[in-house]
PDB file of C-alpha atoms in Angstrom:
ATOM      1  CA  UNK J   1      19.060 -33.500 -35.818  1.00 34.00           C
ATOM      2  CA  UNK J   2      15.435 -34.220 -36.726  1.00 36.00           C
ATOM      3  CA  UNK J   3      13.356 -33.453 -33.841  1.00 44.00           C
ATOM      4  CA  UNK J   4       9.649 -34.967 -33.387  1.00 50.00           C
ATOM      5  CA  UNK J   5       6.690 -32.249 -33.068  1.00 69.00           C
ATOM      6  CA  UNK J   6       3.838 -34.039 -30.969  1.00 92.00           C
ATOM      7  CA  UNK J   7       1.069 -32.061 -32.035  1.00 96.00           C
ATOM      8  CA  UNK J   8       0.143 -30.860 -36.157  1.00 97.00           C
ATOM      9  CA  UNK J   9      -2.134 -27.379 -36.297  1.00 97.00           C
ATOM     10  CA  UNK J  10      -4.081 -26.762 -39.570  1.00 97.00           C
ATOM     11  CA  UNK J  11      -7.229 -25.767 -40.764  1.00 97.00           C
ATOM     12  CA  UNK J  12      -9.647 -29.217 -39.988  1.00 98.00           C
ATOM     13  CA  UNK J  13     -10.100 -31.837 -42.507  1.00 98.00           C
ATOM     14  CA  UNK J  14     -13.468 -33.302 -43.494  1.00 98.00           C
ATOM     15  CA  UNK J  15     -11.768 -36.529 -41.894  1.00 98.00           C
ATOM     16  CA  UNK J  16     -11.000 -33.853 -38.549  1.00 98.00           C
ATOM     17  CA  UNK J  17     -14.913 -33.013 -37.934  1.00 98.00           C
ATOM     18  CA  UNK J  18     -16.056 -35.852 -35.638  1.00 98.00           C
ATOM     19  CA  UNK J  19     -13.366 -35.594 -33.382  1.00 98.00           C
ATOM     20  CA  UNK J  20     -13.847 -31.753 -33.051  1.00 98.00           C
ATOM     21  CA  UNK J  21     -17.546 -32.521 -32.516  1.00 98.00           C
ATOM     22  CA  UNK J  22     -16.374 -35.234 -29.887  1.00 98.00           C
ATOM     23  CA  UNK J  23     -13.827 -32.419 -28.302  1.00 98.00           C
ATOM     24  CA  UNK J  24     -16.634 -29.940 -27.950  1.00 97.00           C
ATOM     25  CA  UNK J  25     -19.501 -31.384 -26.853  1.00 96.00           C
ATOM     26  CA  UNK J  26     -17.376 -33.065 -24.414  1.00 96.00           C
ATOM     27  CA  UNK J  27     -16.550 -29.477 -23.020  1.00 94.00           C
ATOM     28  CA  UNK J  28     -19.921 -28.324 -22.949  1.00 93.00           C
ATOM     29  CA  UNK J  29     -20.579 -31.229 -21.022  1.00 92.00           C
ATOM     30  CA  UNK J  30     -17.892 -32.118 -18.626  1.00 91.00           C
ATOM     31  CA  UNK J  31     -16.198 -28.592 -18.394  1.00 88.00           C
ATOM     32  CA  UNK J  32     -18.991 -25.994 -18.980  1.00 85.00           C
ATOM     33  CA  UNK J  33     -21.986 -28.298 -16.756  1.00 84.00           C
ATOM     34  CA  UNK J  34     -24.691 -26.976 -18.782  1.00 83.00           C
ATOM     35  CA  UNK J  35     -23.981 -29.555 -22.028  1.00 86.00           C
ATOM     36  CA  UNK J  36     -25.419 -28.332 -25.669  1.00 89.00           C
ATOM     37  CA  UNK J  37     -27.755 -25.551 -25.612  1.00 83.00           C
ATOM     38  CA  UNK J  38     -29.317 -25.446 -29.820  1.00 84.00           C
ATOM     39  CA  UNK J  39     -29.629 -21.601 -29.395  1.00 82.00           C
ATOM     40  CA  UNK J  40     -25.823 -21.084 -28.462  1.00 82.00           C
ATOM     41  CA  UNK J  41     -24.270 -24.306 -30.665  1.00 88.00           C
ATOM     42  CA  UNK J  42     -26.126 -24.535 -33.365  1.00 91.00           C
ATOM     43  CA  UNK J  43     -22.733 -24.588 -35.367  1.00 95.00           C
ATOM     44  CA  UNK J  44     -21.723 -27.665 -33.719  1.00 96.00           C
ATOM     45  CA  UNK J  45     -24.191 -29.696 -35.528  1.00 93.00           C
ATOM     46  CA  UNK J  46     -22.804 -29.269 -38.810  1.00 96.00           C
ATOM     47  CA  UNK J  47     -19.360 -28.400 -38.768  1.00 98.00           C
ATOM     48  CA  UNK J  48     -18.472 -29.147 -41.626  1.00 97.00           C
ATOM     49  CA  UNK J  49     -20.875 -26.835 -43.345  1.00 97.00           C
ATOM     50  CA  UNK J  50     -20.855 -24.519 -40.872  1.00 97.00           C
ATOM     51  CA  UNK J  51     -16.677 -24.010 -41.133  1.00 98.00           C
ATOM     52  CA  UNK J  52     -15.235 -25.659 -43.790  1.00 98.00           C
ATOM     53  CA  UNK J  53     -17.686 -25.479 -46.824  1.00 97.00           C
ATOM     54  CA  UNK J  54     -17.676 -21.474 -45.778  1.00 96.00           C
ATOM     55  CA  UNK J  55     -15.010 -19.773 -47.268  1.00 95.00           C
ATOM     56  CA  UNK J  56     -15.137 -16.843 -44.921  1.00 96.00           C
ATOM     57  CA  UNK J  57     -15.320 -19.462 -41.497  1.00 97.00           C
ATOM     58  CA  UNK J  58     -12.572 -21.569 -41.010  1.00 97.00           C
ATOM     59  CA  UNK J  59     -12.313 -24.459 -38.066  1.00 98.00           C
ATOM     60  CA  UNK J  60      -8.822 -25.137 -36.804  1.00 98.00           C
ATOM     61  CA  UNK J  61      -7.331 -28.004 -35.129  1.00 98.00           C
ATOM     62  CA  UNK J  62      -4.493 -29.303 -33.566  1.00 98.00           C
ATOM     63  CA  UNK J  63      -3.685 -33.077 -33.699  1.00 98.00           C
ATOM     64  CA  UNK J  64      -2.022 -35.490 -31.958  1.00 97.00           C
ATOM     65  CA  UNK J  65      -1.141 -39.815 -32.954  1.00 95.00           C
ATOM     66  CA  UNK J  66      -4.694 -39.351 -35.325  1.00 96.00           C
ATOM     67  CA  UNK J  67      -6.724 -37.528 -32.155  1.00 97.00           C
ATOM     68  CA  UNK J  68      -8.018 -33.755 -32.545  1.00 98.00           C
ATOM     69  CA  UNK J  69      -7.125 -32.306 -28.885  1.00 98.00           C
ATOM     70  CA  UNK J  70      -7.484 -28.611 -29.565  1.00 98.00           C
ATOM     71  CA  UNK J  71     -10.225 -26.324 -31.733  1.00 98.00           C
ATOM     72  CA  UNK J  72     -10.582 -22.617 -32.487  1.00 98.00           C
ATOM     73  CA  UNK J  73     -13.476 -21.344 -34.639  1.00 98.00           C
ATOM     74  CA  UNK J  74     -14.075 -18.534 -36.647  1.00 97.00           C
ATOM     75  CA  UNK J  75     -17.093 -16.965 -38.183  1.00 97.00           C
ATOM     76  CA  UNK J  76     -18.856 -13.578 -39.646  1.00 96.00           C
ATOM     77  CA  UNK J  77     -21.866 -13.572 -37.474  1.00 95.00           C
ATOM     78  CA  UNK J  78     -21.324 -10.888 -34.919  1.00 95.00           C
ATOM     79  CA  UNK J  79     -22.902 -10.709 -31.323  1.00 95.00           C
ATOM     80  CA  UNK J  80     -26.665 -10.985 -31.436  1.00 91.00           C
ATOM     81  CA  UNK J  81     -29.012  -8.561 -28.746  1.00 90.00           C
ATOM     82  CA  UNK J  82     -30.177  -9.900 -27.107  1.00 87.00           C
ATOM     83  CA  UNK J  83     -28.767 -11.808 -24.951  1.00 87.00           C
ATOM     84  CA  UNK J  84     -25.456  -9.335 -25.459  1.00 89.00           C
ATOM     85  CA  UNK J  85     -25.780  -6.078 -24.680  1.00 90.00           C
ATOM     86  CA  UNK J  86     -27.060  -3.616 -27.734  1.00 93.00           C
ATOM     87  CA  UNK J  87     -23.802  -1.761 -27.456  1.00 95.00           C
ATOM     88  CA  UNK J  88     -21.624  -4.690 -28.240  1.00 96.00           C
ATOM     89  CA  UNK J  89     -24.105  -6.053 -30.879  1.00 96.00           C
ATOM     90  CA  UNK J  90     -23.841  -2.518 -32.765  1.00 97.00           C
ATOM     91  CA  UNK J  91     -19.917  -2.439 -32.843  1.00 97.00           C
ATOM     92  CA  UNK J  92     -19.515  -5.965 -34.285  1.00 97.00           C
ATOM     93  CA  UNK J  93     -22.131  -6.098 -37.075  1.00 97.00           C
ATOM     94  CA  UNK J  94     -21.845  -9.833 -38.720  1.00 96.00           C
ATOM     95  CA  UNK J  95     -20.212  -9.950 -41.962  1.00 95.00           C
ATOM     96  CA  UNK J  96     -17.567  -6.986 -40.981  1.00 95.00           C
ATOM     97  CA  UNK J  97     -17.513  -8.958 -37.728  1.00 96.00           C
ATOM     98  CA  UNK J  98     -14.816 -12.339 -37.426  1.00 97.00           C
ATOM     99  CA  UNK J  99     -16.286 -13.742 -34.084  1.00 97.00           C
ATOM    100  CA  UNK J 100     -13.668 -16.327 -32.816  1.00 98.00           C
ATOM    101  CA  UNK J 101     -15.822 -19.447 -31.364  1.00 97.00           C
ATOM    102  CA  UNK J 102     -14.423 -23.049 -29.830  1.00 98.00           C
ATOM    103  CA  UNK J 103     -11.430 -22.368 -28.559  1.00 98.00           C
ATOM    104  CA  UNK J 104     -10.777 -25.649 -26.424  1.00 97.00           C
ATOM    105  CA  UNK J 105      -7.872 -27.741 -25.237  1.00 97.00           C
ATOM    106  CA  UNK J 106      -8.673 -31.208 -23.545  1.00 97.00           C
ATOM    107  CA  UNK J 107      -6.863 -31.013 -20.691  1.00 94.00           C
ATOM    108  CA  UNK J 108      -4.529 -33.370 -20.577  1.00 95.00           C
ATOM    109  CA  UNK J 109      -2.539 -31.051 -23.905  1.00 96.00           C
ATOM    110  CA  UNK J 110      -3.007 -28.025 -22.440  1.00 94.00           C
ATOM    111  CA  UNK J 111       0.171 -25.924 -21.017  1.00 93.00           C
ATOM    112  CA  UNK J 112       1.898 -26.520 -24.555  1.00 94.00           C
ATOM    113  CA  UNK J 113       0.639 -23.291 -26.365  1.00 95.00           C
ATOM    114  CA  UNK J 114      -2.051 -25.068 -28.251  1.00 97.00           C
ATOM    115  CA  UNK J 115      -4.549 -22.396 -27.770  1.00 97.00           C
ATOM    116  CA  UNK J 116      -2.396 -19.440 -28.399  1.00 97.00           C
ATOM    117  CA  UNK J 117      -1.057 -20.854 -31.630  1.00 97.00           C
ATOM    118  CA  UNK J 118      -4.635 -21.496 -32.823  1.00 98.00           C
ATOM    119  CA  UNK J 119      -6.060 -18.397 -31.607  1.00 97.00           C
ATOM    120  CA  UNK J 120      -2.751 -16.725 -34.036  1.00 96.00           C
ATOM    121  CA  UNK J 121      -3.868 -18.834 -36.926  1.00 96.00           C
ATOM    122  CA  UNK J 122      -7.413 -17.672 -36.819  1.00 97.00           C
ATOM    123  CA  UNK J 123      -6.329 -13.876 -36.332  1.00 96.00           C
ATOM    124  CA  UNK J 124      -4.182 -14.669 -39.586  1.00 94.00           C
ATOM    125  CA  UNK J 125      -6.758 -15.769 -41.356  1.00 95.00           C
ATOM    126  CA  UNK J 126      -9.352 -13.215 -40.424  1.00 96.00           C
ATOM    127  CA  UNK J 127      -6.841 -10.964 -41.665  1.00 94.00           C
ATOM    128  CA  UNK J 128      -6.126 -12.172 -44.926  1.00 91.00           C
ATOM    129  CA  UNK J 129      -9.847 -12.827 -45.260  1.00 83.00           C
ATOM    130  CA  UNK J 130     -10.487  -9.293 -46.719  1.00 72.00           C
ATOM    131  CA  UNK J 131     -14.044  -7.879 -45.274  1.00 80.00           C
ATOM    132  CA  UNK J 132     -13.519  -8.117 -41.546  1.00 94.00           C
ATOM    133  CA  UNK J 133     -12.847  -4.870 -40.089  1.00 92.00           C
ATOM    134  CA  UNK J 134     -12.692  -6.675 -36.213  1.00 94.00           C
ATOM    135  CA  UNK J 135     -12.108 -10.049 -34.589  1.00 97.00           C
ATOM    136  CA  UNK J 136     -14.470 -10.656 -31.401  1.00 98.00           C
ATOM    137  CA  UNK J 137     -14.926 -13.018 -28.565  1.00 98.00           C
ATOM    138  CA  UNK J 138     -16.668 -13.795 -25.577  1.00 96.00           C
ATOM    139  CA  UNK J 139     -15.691 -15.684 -22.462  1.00 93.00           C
ATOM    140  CA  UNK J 140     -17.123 -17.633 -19.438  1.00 89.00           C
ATOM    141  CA  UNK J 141     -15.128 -15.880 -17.043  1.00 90.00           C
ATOM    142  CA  UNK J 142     -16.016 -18.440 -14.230  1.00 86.00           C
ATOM    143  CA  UNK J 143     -13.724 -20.876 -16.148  1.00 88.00           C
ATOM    144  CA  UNK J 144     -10.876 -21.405 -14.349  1.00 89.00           C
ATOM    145  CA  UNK J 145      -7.572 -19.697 -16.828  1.00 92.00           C
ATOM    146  CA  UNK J 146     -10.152 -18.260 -19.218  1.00 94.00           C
ATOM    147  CA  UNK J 147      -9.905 -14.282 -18.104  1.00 95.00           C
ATOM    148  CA  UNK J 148      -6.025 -14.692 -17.770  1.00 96.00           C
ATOM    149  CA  UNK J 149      -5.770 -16.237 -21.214  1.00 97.00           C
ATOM    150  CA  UNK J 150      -7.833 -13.458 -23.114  1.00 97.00           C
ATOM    151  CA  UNK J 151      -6.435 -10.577 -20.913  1.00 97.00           C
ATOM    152  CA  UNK J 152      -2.894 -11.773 -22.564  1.00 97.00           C
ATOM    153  CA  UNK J 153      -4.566 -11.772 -26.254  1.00 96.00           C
ATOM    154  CA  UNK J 154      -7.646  -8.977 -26.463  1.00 97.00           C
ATOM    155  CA  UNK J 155      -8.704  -5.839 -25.286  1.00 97.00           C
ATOM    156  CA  UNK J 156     -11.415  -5.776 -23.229  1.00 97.00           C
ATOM    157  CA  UNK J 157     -14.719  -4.220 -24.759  1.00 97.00           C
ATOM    158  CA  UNK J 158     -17.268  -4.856 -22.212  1.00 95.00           C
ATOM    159  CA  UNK J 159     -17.715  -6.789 -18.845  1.00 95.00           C
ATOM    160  CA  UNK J 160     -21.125  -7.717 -18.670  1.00 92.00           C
ATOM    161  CA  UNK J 161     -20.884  -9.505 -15.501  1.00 90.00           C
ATOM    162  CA  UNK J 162     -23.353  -7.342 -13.495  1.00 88.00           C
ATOM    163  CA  UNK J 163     -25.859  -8.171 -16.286  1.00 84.00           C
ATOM    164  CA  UNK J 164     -25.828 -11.718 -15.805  1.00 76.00           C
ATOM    165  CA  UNK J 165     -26.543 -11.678 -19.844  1.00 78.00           C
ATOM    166  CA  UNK J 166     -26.360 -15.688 -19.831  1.00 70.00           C
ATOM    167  CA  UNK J 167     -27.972 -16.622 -16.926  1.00 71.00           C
ATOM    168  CA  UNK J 168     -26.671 -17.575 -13.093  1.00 73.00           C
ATOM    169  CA  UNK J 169     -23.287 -19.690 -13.580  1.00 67.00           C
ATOM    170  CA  UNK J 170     -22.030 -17.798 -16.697  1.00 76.00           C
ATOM    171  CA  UNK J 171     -19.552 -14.526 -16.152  1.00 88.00           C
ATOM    172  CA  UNK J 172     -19.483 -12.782 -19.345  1.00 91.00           C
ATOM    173  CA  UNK J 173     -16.656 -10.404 -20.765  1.00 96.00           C
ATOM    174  CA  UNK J 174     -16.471  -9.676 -24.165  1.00 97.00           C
ATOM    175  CA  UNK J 175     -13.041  -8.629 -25.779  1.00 98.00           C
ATOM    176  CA  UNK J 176     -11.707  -7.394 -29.258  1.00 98.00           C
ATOM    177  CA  UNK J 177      -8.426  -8.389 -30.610  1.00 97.00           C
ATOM    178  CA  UNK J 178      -6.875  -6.306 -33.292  1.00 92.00           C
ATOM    179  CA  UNK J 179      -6.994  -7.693 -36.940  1.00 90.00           C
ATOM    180  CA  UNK J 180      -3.272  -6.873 -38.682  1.00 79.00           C
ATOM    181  CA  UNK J 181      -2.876  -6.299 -42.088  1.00 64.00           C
ATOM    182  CA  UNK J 182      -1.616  -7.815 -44.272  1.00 51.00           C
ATOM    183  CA  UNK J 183      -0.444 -11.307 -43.288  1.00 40.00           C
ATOM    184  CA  UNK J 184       0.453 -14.245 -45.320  1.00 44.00           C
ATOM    185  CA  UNK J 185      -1.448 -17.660 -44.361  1.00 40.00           C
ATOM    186  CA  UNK J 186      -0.754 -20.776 -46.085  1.00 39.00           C
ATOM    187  CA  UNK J 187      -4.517 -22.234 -46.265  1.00 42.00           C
ATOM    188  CA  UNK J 188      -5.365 -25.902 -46.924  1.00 44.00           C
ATOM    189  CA  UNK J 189      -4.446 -28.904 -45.201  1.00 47.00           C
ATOM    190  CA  UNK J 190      -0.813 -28.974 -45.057  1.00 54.00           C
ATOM    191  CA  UNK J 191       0.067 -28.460 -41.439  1.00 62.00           C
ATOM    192  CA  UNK J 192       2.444 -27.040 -39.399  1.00 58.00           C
ATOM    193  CA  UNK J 193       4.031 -28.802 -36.666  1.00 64.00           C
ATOM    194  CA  UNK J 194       4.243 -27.269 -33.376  1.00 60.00           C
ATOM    195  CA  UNK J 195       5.966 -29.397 -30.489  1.00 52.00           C
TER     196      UNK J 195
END
């Protein structure tokens, strides 16, 4: 019996960016309320040279009848101090550093594993990358699933909460998840389906 996967995950297409772009500005908008700040989304601009003309960075989606629904980022540009504390800028130097960036799900896809399944792909990757010694993140805490999700995914490193690092609004923990090595990845844009 052939059985029909709704949704494709692969490493974005130049054809992919504009609906990423679409799928993320439309969460810094309509989910986050504060909409695109240059100084934390400068990436966003130019995606496509950003993630997939970099071949350390890689931007992963997860498709759906032609629509991107689902993103996860990845780049070698660790934590800057400020506005993160100098502690967490020290252990996650950039270019040792994979910093996992754009992990969204529009909501009417999530609650089928998209994010987990990208967030696996770009640990794969970062592991088969060579030259990252640590994969980090930081997360909004005040959005509603996000501490639950990384608690089940990443070690916590630091819960800057008290410092109010980005401002009123914005609950900040950042958390480490363990690179393994080594790990096959098939790269390009061949997908796998997930369903």
């Amino acid at each position: 019996m052939n059985r029909q996967y709704p949704y494709l995950v692969r490493h974005a297409l130049p054809a992919d960016v504009p609906g990423a772009r679409r799928l993320i500005l439309d969460t810094f908008y309509r989910e986050f309320g504060y909409g695109y700040v240059p100084d934390w989304h400068a990436d966003v601009v130019d995606l496509q040279g950003h993630y997939l003309d970099h071949p350390r960075h890689a931007l992963l989606v997860a498709v759906r009848d032609g629509e991107v629904v689902a993103t996860t980022a990845l780049h070698s540009t660790g934590p800057a101090h400020p506005p993160h504390p100098r502690e967490v800028a020290e252990r996650y130097p950039s270019g040792t550093t994979a910093q996992l960036v754009r992990v969204y799900v529009r909501a009417e896809h999530r609650r089928h594993g998209l994010a987990r399944e990208l967030v696996r792909r770009a640990c794969e990757f970062a592991s088969e990358e060579g030259g990252y010694r640590r994969l980090y993140l930081h997360t909004n805490t005040a959005v509603p699933g996000a501490e639950g999700f990384w608690r089940s995914l990443a070690e916590e490193v630091y819960d800057a909460r008290p410092t109010g690092e980005h401002g009123p609004g914005v609950a900040t923990v950042h958390f480490e998840i363990p690179l393994r090595r080594p790990v096959a990845l098939a790269r390009g844009g061949g997908g796998h389906p997930i369903g």
